[in-house]
Amino acid sequence: MYNPQLNSHGELAHLLTIEGLPARVLRQILDRAAEYVTAGEQGVKKHNDLAGKSVFNLFFENSTRTRTTFEIAQKRLSADVFSLNISASSTAKGETLLDTIHNLEAMGADMFVVRHSESGAPFLIARHVRPGVAVVNAGDGRHAHPTQALLDMYTIRHYKGDFQNLTVAIVGDILHSRVARSQIHALTTLGCPEVRVIAPKTLLPRDVEQMGVRVFHDLDEGLRGVDVVVALRLQNERMNGALLPSANEFNKYYGLNEARLALAKPDAIVMHPGPMNRGVEIDTPVADGKQAVILNQVTFGIAVRMAVTSILSGARA
Ligand code: CP
């Protein structure tokens, strides 16, 4: 099947979505990230992989973690990094997305990292860039957030070993979550035997069971015996209507608290892609508790984004 992310040799040419990527590509990224983590532990933070290359970060939506860790990753690889302030750019004067891209290509762009509220925007860009220019999706609408899923897979592998014996529960607003979609594709591709999604019916996509997951509507039932719990924020910015009575009501039935976490395995880890809404999908004692690896996810995100950037640049291909 044609996959615009892979070149004719089956190598990663763009990173747009986890869907359709083979396990060998996901493992290549995780293994390369592990090399950067090891190098960092040995005091080697700076690498020359991207020396002389120009990377443009285009964040049409807000971001704290993704944007900053991409910039750190690119700088650690010695790239020339340009992060456009979209609200102060000519986008505000009506310039189209593709005109912006072509102008930045004329300045010598080698790679674009794009976050956009419209699902599919990074695909559109990837179809129109010059050969050799790479596009990375940093989150598009409710569609995909591949580097978040990859750093989540890195975190799970770090704490739990390989995926073959794990049960992972993803809790909350699955319907609007690009993170959940990407995580589900990554977990099933990497061989995780049981991926659970736990949510009210109104916050689940219609096709969710076709994605190879087990659906639970009861949080206590869904958490029993799991190795990994991923809590998700309510994506209010993507909700058109009233899908929930209130945030308080959501917390009552789907909020992750200490009593509920006790239903998971005693050594279960708690993850969250951030930003968190404390007291809604996750209570503070859990978010800051011993089982939480939420800030470790952020730290691993640097190495994972270094790996993606380096592989796409072909530096060591
Ligand atoms: N997880 C995530 O995408 O966070 P930001 O929106 O802060 O980048």
Tab-separated table of N, CA and C in Angstrom, residues 3-155:
chain	number	residue	atom	x	y	z
A	3	ASN	N	2.474	4.568	0.923
A	3	ASN	CA	2.581	5.311	2.180
A	3	ASN	C	3.488	6.510	1.920
A	4	PRO	N	2.912	7.732	1.930
A	4	PRO	CA	3.706	8.923	1.584
A	4	PRO	C	4.840	9.196	2.564
A	5	GLN	N	4.824	8.465	3.695
A	5	GLN	CA	5.867	8.709	4.700
A	5	GLN	C	7.151	7.953	4.394
A	6	LEU	N	7.057	6.947	3.533
A	6	LEU	CA	8.228	6.109	3.267
A	6	LEU	C	8.726	6.357	1.847
A	7	ASN	N	10.062	6.373	1.668
A	7	ASN	CA	10.606	6.527	0.321
A	7	ASN	C	10.659	5.160	-0.380
A	8	SER	N	11.201	5.140	-1.584
A	8	SER	CA	11.167	3.894	-2.372
A	8	SER	C	12.007	2.789	-1.736
A	9	HIS	N	12.895	3.138	-0.798
A	9	HIS	CA	13.676	2.122	-0.072
A	9	HIS	C	13.007	1.722	1.248
A	10	GLY	N	11.805	2.231	1.505
A	10	GLY	CA	11.097	1.909	2.751
A	10	GLY	C	11.617	2.693	3.935
A	11	GLU	N	12.370	3.762	3.668
A	11	GLU	CA	12.910	4.584	4.773
A	11	GLU	C	11.980	5.765	5.039
A	12	LEU	N	12.045	6.246	6.283
A	12	LEU	CA	11.181	7.357	6.672
A	12	LEU	C	11.579	8.637	5.919
A	13	ALA	N	10.594	9.207	5.199
A	13	ALA	CA	10.855	10.448	4.465
A	13	ALA	C	10.121	11.632	5.100
A	14	HIS	N	8.957	11.364	5.688
A	14	HIS	CA	8.195	12.332	6.483
A	14	HIS	C	7.643	11.561	7.681
A	15	LEU	N	7.343	12.256	8.768
A	15	LEU	CA	6.622	11.612	9.873
A	15	LEU	C	5.302	12.345	10.049
A	16	LEU	N	4.231	11.726	9.526
A	16	LEU	CA	2.919	12.380	9.501
A	16	LEU	C	1.922	11.709	10.429
A	17	THR	N	2.038	10.400	10.562
A	17	THR	CA	1.127	9.621	11.403
A	17	THR	C	1.798	8.291	11.716
A	18	ILE	N	1.398	7.677	12.829
A	18	ILE	CA	1.921	6.348	13.151
A	18	ILE	C	1.223	5.291	12.297
A	19	GLU	N	-0.017	5.575	11.929
A	19	GLU	CA	-0.810	4.601	11.174
A	19	GLU	C	-0.082	4.213	9.888
A	20	GLY	N	0.088	2.913	9.696
A	20	GLY	CA	0.719	2.436	8.462
A	20	GLY	C	2.224	2.334	8.517
A	21	LEU	N	2.834	2.816	9.582
A	21	LEU	CA	4.292	2.672	9.690
A	21	LEU	C	4.617	1.275	10.211
A	22	PRO	N	5.617	0.624	9.619
A	22	PRO	CA	5.963	-0.712	10.110
A	22	PRO	C	6.665	-0.660	11.466
A	23	ALA	N	6.585	-1.785	12.203
A	23	ALA	CA	7.208	-1.846	13.529
A	23	ALA	C	8.711	-1.566	13.436
A	24	ARG	N	9.342	-1.985	12.323
A	24	ARG	CA	10.799	-1.780	12.237
A	24	ARG	C	11.144	-0.280	12.251
A	25	VAL	N	10.294	0.562	11.675
A	25	VAL	CA	10.557	2.011	11.666
A	25	VAL	C	10.353	2.579	13.067
A	26	LEU	N	9.288	2.106	13.751
A	26	LEU	CA	9.058	2.592	15.118
A	26	LEU	C	10.233	2.184	16.006
A	27	ARG	N	10.678	0.943	15.855
A	27	ARG	CA	11.795	0.467	16.692
A	27	ARG	C	13.095	1.201	16.340
A	28	GLN	N	13.281	1.521	15.058
A	28	GLN	CA	14.479	2.286	14.663
A	28	GLN	C	14.511	3.627	15.397
A	29	ILE	N	13.355	4.283	15.489
A	29	ILE	CA	13.287	5.585	16.177
A	29	ILE	C	13.565	5.406	17.670
A	30	LEU	N	12.930	4.399	18.270
A	30	LEU	CA	13.125	4.183	19.720
A	30	LEU	C	14.586	3.814	20.013
A	31	ASP	N	15.176	3.009	19.145
A	31	ASP	CA	16.578	2.603	19.370
A	31	ASP	C	17.525	3.796	19.198
A	32	ARG	N	17.247	4.621	18.193
A	32	ARG	CA	18.105	5.810	17.992
A	32	ARG	C	17.967	6.755	19.191
A	33	ALA	N	16.740	6.895	19.696
A	33	ALA	CA	16.519	7.748	20.873
A	33	ALA	C	17.324	7.212	22.056
A	34	ALA	N	17.336	5.889	22.205
A	34	ALA	CA	18.089	5.285	23.316
A	34	ALA	C	19.575	5.624	23.194
A	35	GLU	N	20.085	5.681	21.966
A	35	GLU	CA	21.497	6.058	21.768
A	35	GLU	C	21.737	7.484	22.261
A	36	TYR	N	20.798	8.377	21.972
A	36	TYR	CA	20.977	9.766	22.429
A	36	TYR	C	20.860	9.867	23.954
A	37	VAL	N	19.969	9.069	24.527
A	37	VAL	CA	19.842	9.078	25.996
A	37	VAL	C	21.159	8.595	26.613
A	38	THR	N	21.696	7.509	26.080
A	38	THR	CA	22.963	6.968	26.610
A	38	THR	C	24.081	7.990	26.446
A	39	ALA	N	24.161	8.600	25.268
A	39	ALA	CA	25.203	9.611	25.040
A	39	ALA	C	25.064	10.751	26.051
A	40	GLY	N	23.827	11.171	26.299
A	40	GLY	CA	23.584	12.248	27.268
A	40	GLY	C	24.045	11.860	28.661
A	41	GLU	N	23.785	10.599	29.029
A	41	GLU	CA	24.211	10.126	30.357
A	41	GLU	C	25.735	10.098	30.470
A	42	GLN	N	26.373	9.968	29.301
A	42	GLN	CA	27.842	9.957	29.296
A	42	GLN	C	28.412	11.366	29.108
A	43	GLY	N	27.533	12.366	29.161
A	43	GLY	CA	27.985	13.758	29.092
A	43	GLY	C	28.047	14.333	27.690
A	44	VAL	N	27.624	13.547	26.675
A	44	VAL	CA	27.654	14.052	25.288
A	44	VAL	C	26.241	14.502	24.916
A	45	LYS	N	26.029	15.815	24.961
A	45	LYS	CA	24.688	16.329	24.645
A	45	LYS	C	24.612	16.828	23.209
A	46	LYS	N	25.720	17.336	22.715
A	46	LYS	CA	25.706	18.003	21.413
A	46	LYS	C	26.208	17.047	20.329
A	47	HIS	N	25.497	17.041	19.174
A	47	HIS	CA	25.857	16.173	18.045
A	47	HIS	C	25.839	17.022	16.771
A	48	ASN	N	26.514	16.526	15.743
A	48	ASN	CA	26.615	17.314	14.502
A	48	ASN	C	25.687	16.835	13.397
A	49	ASP	N	24.772	15.936	13.717
A	49	ASP	CA	23.945	15.296	12.686
A	49	ASP	C	23.252	16.283	11.738
A	50	LEU	N	22.835	17.424	12.265
A	50	LEU	CA	22.047	18.372	11.455
A	50	LEU	C	22.846	19.631	11.114
A	51	ALA	N	24.155	19.565	11.257
A	51	ALA	CA	24.973	20.758	10.973
A	51	ALA	C	24.740	21.195	9.531
A	52	GLY	N	24.479	22.475	9.351
A	52	GLY	CA	24.272	23.021	8.003
A	52	GLY	C	22.850	22.887	7.492
A	53	LYS	N	21.976	22.245	8.269
A	53	LYS	CA	20.571	22.070	7.827
A	53	LYS	C	19.685	23.110	8.516
A	54	SER	N	18.668	23.545	7.789
A	54	SER	CA	17.739	24.559	8.320
A	54	SER	C	16.389	23.919	8.621
A	55	VAL	N	15.971	24.047	9.875
A	55	VAL	CA	14.702	23.463	10.314
A	55	VAL	C	13.758	24.592	10.710
A	56	PHE	N	12.544	24.530	10.184
A	56	PHE	CA	11.541	25.558	10.479
A	56	PHE	C	10.414	24.945	11.311
A	57	ASN	N	10.131	25.573	12.450
A	57	ASN	CA	9.029	25.139	13.315
A	57	ASN	C	7.838	26.068	13.105
A	58	LEU	N	6.727	25.484	12.667
A	58	LEU	CA	5.528	26.279	12.383
A	58	LEU	C	4.403	25.788	13.284
A	59	PHE	N	4.178	26.497	14.361
A	59	PHE	CA	3.142	26.095	15.328
A	59	PHE	C	1.950	27.032	15.208
A	60	PHE	N	0.935	26.569	14.458
A	60	PHE	CA	-0.284	27.350	14.270
A	60	PHE	C	-1.238	27.171	15.454
A	61	GLU	N	-0.861	26.289	16.391
A	61	GLU	CA	-1.624	26.066	17.632
A	61	GLU	C	-0.648	26.171	18.782
A	62	ASN	N	-1.166	26.485	19.962
A	62	ASN	CA	-0.299	26.632	21.139
A	62	ASN	C	0.403	25.337	21.501
A	63	SER	N	1.551	25.483	22.142
A	63	SER	CA	2.306	24.313	22.600
A	63	SER	C	3.334	24.756	23.630
A	64	THR	N	3.525	23.952	24.636
A	64	THR	CA	4.649	24.159	25.562
A	64	THR	C	5.683	23.051	25.356
A	65	ARG	N	5.255	21.806	25.544
A	65	ARG	CA	6.183	20.666	25.511
A	65	ARG	C	6.723	20.378	24.114
A	66	THR	N	5.825	20.228	23.145
A	66	THR	CA	6.259	19.761	21.821
A	66	THR	C	7.193	20.777	21.172
A	67	ARG	N	6.780	22.014	21.187
A	67	ARG	CA	7.586	23.042	20.523
A	67	ARG	C	8.958	23.179	21.185
A	68	THR	N	8.959	23.233	22.512
A	68	THR	CA	10.227	23.459	23.210
A	68	THR	C	11.157	22.266	23.067
A	69	THR	N	10.620	21.059	23.201
A	69	THR	CA	11.510	19.890	23.094
A	69	THR	C	11.988	19.686	21.657
A	70	PHE	N	11.181	20.063	20.667
A	70	PHE	CA	11.686	20.025	19.282
A	70	PHE	C	12.849	21.007	19.130
A	71	GLU	N	12.684	22.201	19.664
A	71	GLU	CA	13.768	23.194	19.527
A	71	GLU	C	15.036	22.718	20.221
A	72	ILE	N	14.877	22.160	21.426
A	72	ILE	CA	16.064	21.647	22.134
A	72	ILE	C	16.710	20.541	21.301
A	73	ALA	N	15.875	19.626	20.794
A	73	ALA	CA	16.398	18.500	20.004
A	73	ALA	C	17.158	19.005	18.784
A	74	GLN	N	16.559	19.957	18.075
A	74	GLN	CA	17.200	20.461	16.844
A	74	GLN	C	18.525	21.153	17.165
A	75	LYS	N	18.550	21.902	18.265
A	75	LYS	CA	19.785	22.607	18.644
A	75	LYS	C	20.842	21.622	19.106
A	76	ARG	N	20.426	20.563	19.788
A	76	ARG	CA	21.412	19.544	20.209
A	76	ARG	C	21.999	18.818	19.003
A	77	LEU	N	21.274	18.833	17.879
A	77	LEU	CA	21.795	18.196	16.658
A	77	LEU	C	22.502	19.211	15.762
A	78	SER	N	22.697	20.428	16.254
A	78	SER	CA	23.440	21.487	15.553
A	78	SER	C	22.733	22.035	14.316
A	79	ALA	N	21.395	21.908	14.251
A	79	ALA	CA	20.654	22.498	13.125
A	79	ALA	C	20.575	24.013	13.293
A	80	ASP	N	20.330	24.702	12.173
A	80	ASP	CA	19.926	26.108	12.235
A	80	ASP	C	18.409	26.094	12.410
A	81	VAL	N	17.940	26.688	13.514
A	81	VAL	CA	16.539	26.523	13.918
A	81	VAL	C	15.796	27.851	13.788
A	82	PHE	N	14.647	27.806	13.100
A	82	PHE	CA	13.832	29.005	12.922
A	82	PHE	C	12.404	28.674	13.355
A	83	SER	N	11.945	29.344	14.415
A	83	SER	CA	10.587	29.102	14.899
A	83	SER	C	9.745	30.332	14.607
A	84	LEU	N	8.815	30.175	13.672
A	84	LEU	CA	8.007	31.325	13.255
A	84	LEU	C	7.008	31.701	14.340
A	85	ASN	N	6.901	32.981	14.609
A	85	ASN	CA	5.818	33.475	15.465
A	85	ASN	C	4.608	33.679	14.547
A	86	ILE	N	3.711	32.693	14.535
A	86	ILE	CA	2.640	32.685	13.532
A	86	ILE	C	1.760	33.929	13.636
A	87	SER	N	1.451	34.362	14.871
A	87	SER	CA	0.537	35.507	14.988
A	87	SER	C	1.178	36.802	14.481
A	88	ALA	N	2.522	36.821	14.412
A	88	ALA	CA	3.207	38.010	13.885
A	88	ALA	C	3.697	37.778	12.457
A	89	SER	N	3.301	36.666	11.838
A	89	SER	CA	3.761	36.351	10.479
A	89	SER	C	2.741	36.850	9.460
A	90	SER	N	3.053	36.668	8.184
A	90	SER	CA	2.132	37.132	7.135
A	90	SER	C	0.920	36.232	6.968
A	91	THR	N	0.845	35.148	7.747
A	91	THR	CA	-0.399	34.371	7.828
A	91	THR	C	-1.529	35.304	8.257
A	92	ALA	N	-1.207	36.229	9.175
A	92	ALA	CA	-2.217	37.177	9.671
A	92	ALA	C	-2.707	38.111	8.569
A	93	LYS	N	-1.931	38.231	7.458
A	93	LYS	CA	-2.369	39.090	6.336
A	93	LYS	C	-3.068	38.284	5.259
A	94	GLY	N	-3.273	36.992	5.511
A	94	GLY	CA	-4.029	36.175	4.560
A	94	GLY	C	-3.174	35.285	3.681
A	95	GLU	N	-1.863	35.217	3.921
A	95	GLU	CA	-1.025	34.341	3.095
A	95	GLU	C	-1.411	32.885	3.343
A	96	THR	N	-1.492	32.113	2.263
A	96	THR	CA	-1.919	30.723	2.435
A	96	THR	C	-0.796	29.900	3.054
A	97	LEU	N	-1.204	28.732	3.584
A	97	LEU	CA	-0.241	27.819	4.193
A	97	LEU	C	0.830	27.426	3.170
A	98	LEU	N	0.395	27.074	1.967
A	98	LEU	CA	1.378	26.598	0.978
A	98	LEU	C	2.275	27.734	0.481
A	99	ASP	N	1.732	28.940	0.373
A	99	ASP	CA	2.599	30.068	-0.005
A	99	ASP	C	3.657	30.300	1.069
A	100	THR	N	3.243	30.194	2.332
A	100	THR	CA	4.217	30.340	3.429
A	100	THR	C	5.313	29.281	3.295
A	101	ILE	N	4.909	28.049	3.058
A	101	ILE	CA	5.866	26.943	2.939
A	101	ILE	C	6.828	27.197	1.771
A	102	HIS	N	6.290	27.588	0.618
A	102	HIS	CA	7.152	27.775	-0.557
A	102	HIS	C	8.136	28.926	-0.336
A	103	ASN	N	7.706	29.963	0.386
A	103	ASN	CA	8.630	31.068	0.689
A	103	ASN	C	9.745	30.614	1.624
A	104	LEU	N	9.399	29.767	2.586
A	104	LEU	CA	10.429	29.275	3.514
A	104	LEU	C	11.355	28.290	2.798
A	105	GLU	N	10.818	27.541	1.844
A	105	GLU	CA	11.684	26.682	1.016
A	105	GLU	C	12.673	27.532	0.223
A	106	ALA	N	12.182	28.692	-0.253
A	106	ALA	CA	13.066	29.578	-1.014
A	106	ALA	C	14.195	30.125	-0.143
A	107	MET	N	14.006	30.056	1.180
A	107	MET	CA	15.068	30.482	2.116
A	107	MET	C	15.977	29.309	2.477
A	108	GLY	N	15.691	28.133	1.921
A	108	GLY	CA	16.590	26.999	2.139
A	108	GLY	C	16.147	26.005	3.190
A	109	ALA	N	14.845	25.916	3.451
A	109	ALA	CA	14.366	24.970	4.469
A	109	ALA	C	14.662	23.525	4.072
A	110	ASP	N	15.144	22.755	5.032
A	110	ASP	CA	15.359	21.313	4.833
A	110	ASP	C	14.279	20.488	5.527
A	111	MET	N	13.626	21.085	6.531
A	111	MET	CA	12.634	20.339	7.298
A	111	MET	C	11.613	21.307	7.901
A	112	PHE	N	10.357	20.861	7.914
A	112	PHE	CA	9.302	21.626	8.580
A	112	PHE	C	8.708	20.778	9.697
A	113	VAL	N	8.542	21.381	10.863
A	113	VAL	CA	7.812	20.749	11.966
A	113	VAL	C	6.543	21.570	12.130
A	114	VAL	N	5.395	20.907	11.958
A	114	VAL	CA	4.136	21.657	11.830
A	114	VAL	C	3.083	21.180	12.829
A	115	ARG	N	2.544	22.113	13.569
A	115	ARG	CA	1.337	21.859	14.370
A	115	ARG	C	0.220	22.716	13.797
A	116	HIS	N	-0.947	22.096	13.612
A	116	HIS	CA	-2.052	22.837	12.986
A	116	HIS	C	-3.385	22.323	13.523
A	117	SER	N	-4.353	23.204	13.619
A	117	SER	CA	-5.673	22.785	14.121
A	117	SER	C	-6.444	21.968	13.087
A	118	GLU	N	-6.050	22.066	11.825
A	118	GLU	CA	-6.749	21.317	10.765
A	118	GLU	C	-6.110	19.951	10.582
A	119	SER	N	-6.886	18.890	10.784
A	119	SER	CA	-6.384	17.546	10.498
A	119	SER	C	-5.969	17.488	9.025
A	120	GLY	N	-4.800	16.966	8.759
A	120	GLY	CA	-4.367	16.799	7.371
A	120	GLY	C	-3.436	17.893	6.872
A	121	ALA	N	-3.276	18.974	7.638
A	121	ALA	CA	-2.408	20.072	7.161
A	121	ALA	C	-0.973	19.583	6.884
A	122	PRO	N	-0.357	18.770	7.776
A	122	PRO	CA	0.999	18.296	7.467
A	122	PRO	C	1.055	17.403	6.217
A	123	PHE	N	-0.020	16.617	5.967
A	123	PHE	CA	-0.073	15.795	4.738
A	123	PHE	C	-0.062	16.708	3.516
A	124	LEU	N	-0.853	17.775	3.586
A	124	LEU	CA	-0.927	18.709	2.459
A	124	LEU	C	0.456	19.289	2.172
A	125	ILE	N	1.141	19.681	3.231
A	125	ILE	CA	2.481	20.266	3.057
A	125	ILE	C	3.426	19.229	2.470
A	126	ALA	N	3.363	18.004	2.997
A	126	ALA	CA	4.283	16.954	2.520
A	126	ALA	C	4.086	16.684	1.030
A	127	ARG	N	2.848	16.846	0.552
A	127	ARG	CA	2.576	16.599	-0.874
A	127	ARG	C	3.166	17.689	-1.766
A	128	HIS	N	3.450	18.858	-1.177
A	128	HIS	CA	3.850	19.995	-2.003
A	128	HIS	C	5.292	20.452	-1.809
A	129	VAL	N	6.007	19.870	-0.857
A	129	VAL	CA	7.392	20.328	-0.656
A	129	VAL	C	8.301	19.736	-1.730
A	130	ARG	N	9.466	20.350	-1.861
A	130	ARG	CA	10.456	19.864	-2.825
A	130	ARG	C	10.982	18.494	-2.389
A	131	PRO	N	11.458	17.685	-3.337
A	131	PRO	CA	12.072	16.410	-2.952
A	131	PRO	C	13.221	16.658	-1.972
A	132	GLY	N	13.290	15.839	-0.948
A	132	GLY	CA	14.380	15.971	0.030
A	132	GLY	C	14.030	16.820	1.229
A	133	VAL	N	12.933	17.569	1.139
A	133	VAL	CA	12.480	18.359	2.300
A	133	VAL	C	11.533	17.476	3.120
A	134	ALA	N	11.781	17.383	4.425
A	134	ALA	CA	10.988	16.498	5.288
A	134	ALA	C	9.950	17.292	6.069
A	135	VAL	N	8.822	16.644	6.340
A	135	VAL	CA	7.758	17.258	7.130
A	135	VAL	C	7.475	16.376	8.337
A	136	VAL	N	7.380	17.005	9.502
A	136	VAL	CA	7.042	16.288	10.739
A	136	VAL	C	5.745	16.870	11.270
A	137	ASN	N	4.815	15.987	11.564
A	137	ASN	CA	3.545	16.402	12.170
A	137	ASN	C	3.744	16.536	13.679
A	138	ALA	N	3.558	17.742	14.178
A	138	ALA	CA	3.671	17.984	15.630
A	138	ALA	C	2.290	18.072	16.268
A	139	GLY	N	1.286	17.473	15.597
A	139	GLY	CA	-0.090	17.470	16.094
A	139	GLY	C	-0.994	18.191	15.125
A	140	ASP	N	-1.945	17.439	14.495
A	140	ASP	CA	-2.893	18.072	13.561
A	140	ASP	C	-4.320	17.733	13.963
A	141	GLY	N	-5.063	18.761	14.351
A	141	GLY	CA	-6.461	18.600	14.728
A	141	GLY	C	-6.628	17.455	15.706
A	142	ARG	N	-7.626	16.613	15.437
A	142	ARG	CA	-7.822	15.451	16.305
A	142	ARG	C	-7.231	14.193	15.654
A	143	HIS	N	-6.408	14.403	14.613
A	143	HIS	CA	-5.960	13.271	13.804
A	143	HIS	C	-4.764	12.509	14.369
A	144	ALA	N	-3.622	13.175	14.531
A	144	ALA	CA	-2.407	12.426	14.886
A	144	ALA	C	-1.405	13.310	15.619
A	145	HIS	N	-0.625	12.677	16.471
A	145	HIS	CA	0.468	13.353	17.178
A	145	HIS	C	1.591	12.309	17.313
A	146	PRO	N	2.238	12.007	16.176
A	146	PRO	CA	3.131	10.841	16.161
A	146	PRO	C	4.323	10.926	17.099
A	147	THR	N	4.934	12.104	17.254
A	147	THR	CA	6.113	12.140	18.142
A	147	THR	C	5.710	12.004	19.603
A	148	GLN	N	4.479	12.437	19.956
A	148	GLN	CA	4.005	12.213	21.327
A	148	GLN	C	3.853	10.707	21.569
A	149	ALA	N	3.243	10.019	20.600
A	149	ALA	CA	3.070	8.566	20.766
A	149	ALA	C	4.429	7.875	20.855
A	150	LEU	N	5.386	8.335	20.078
A	150	LEU	CA	6.714	7.692	20.104
A	150	LEU	C	7.410	7.922	21.442
A	151	LEU	N	7.293	9.119	21.994
A	151	LEU	CA	7.940	9.344	23.298
A	151	LEU	C	7.193	8.568	24.386
A	152	ASP	N	5.897	8.358	24.181
A	152	ASP	CA	5.141	7.526	25.124
A	152	ASP	C	5.589	6.066	25.026
A	153	MET	N	5.837	5.604	23.793
A	153	MET	CA	6.316	4.220	23.621
A	153	MET	C	7.708	4.075	24.231
A	154	TYR	N	8.519	5.110	24.062
A	154	TYR	CA	9.866	5.059	24.658
A	154	TYR	C	9.745	4.935	26.178
A	155	THR	N	8.839	5.719	26.761
A	155	THR	CA	8.647	5.724	28.215
A	155	THR	C	8.162	4.354	28.693
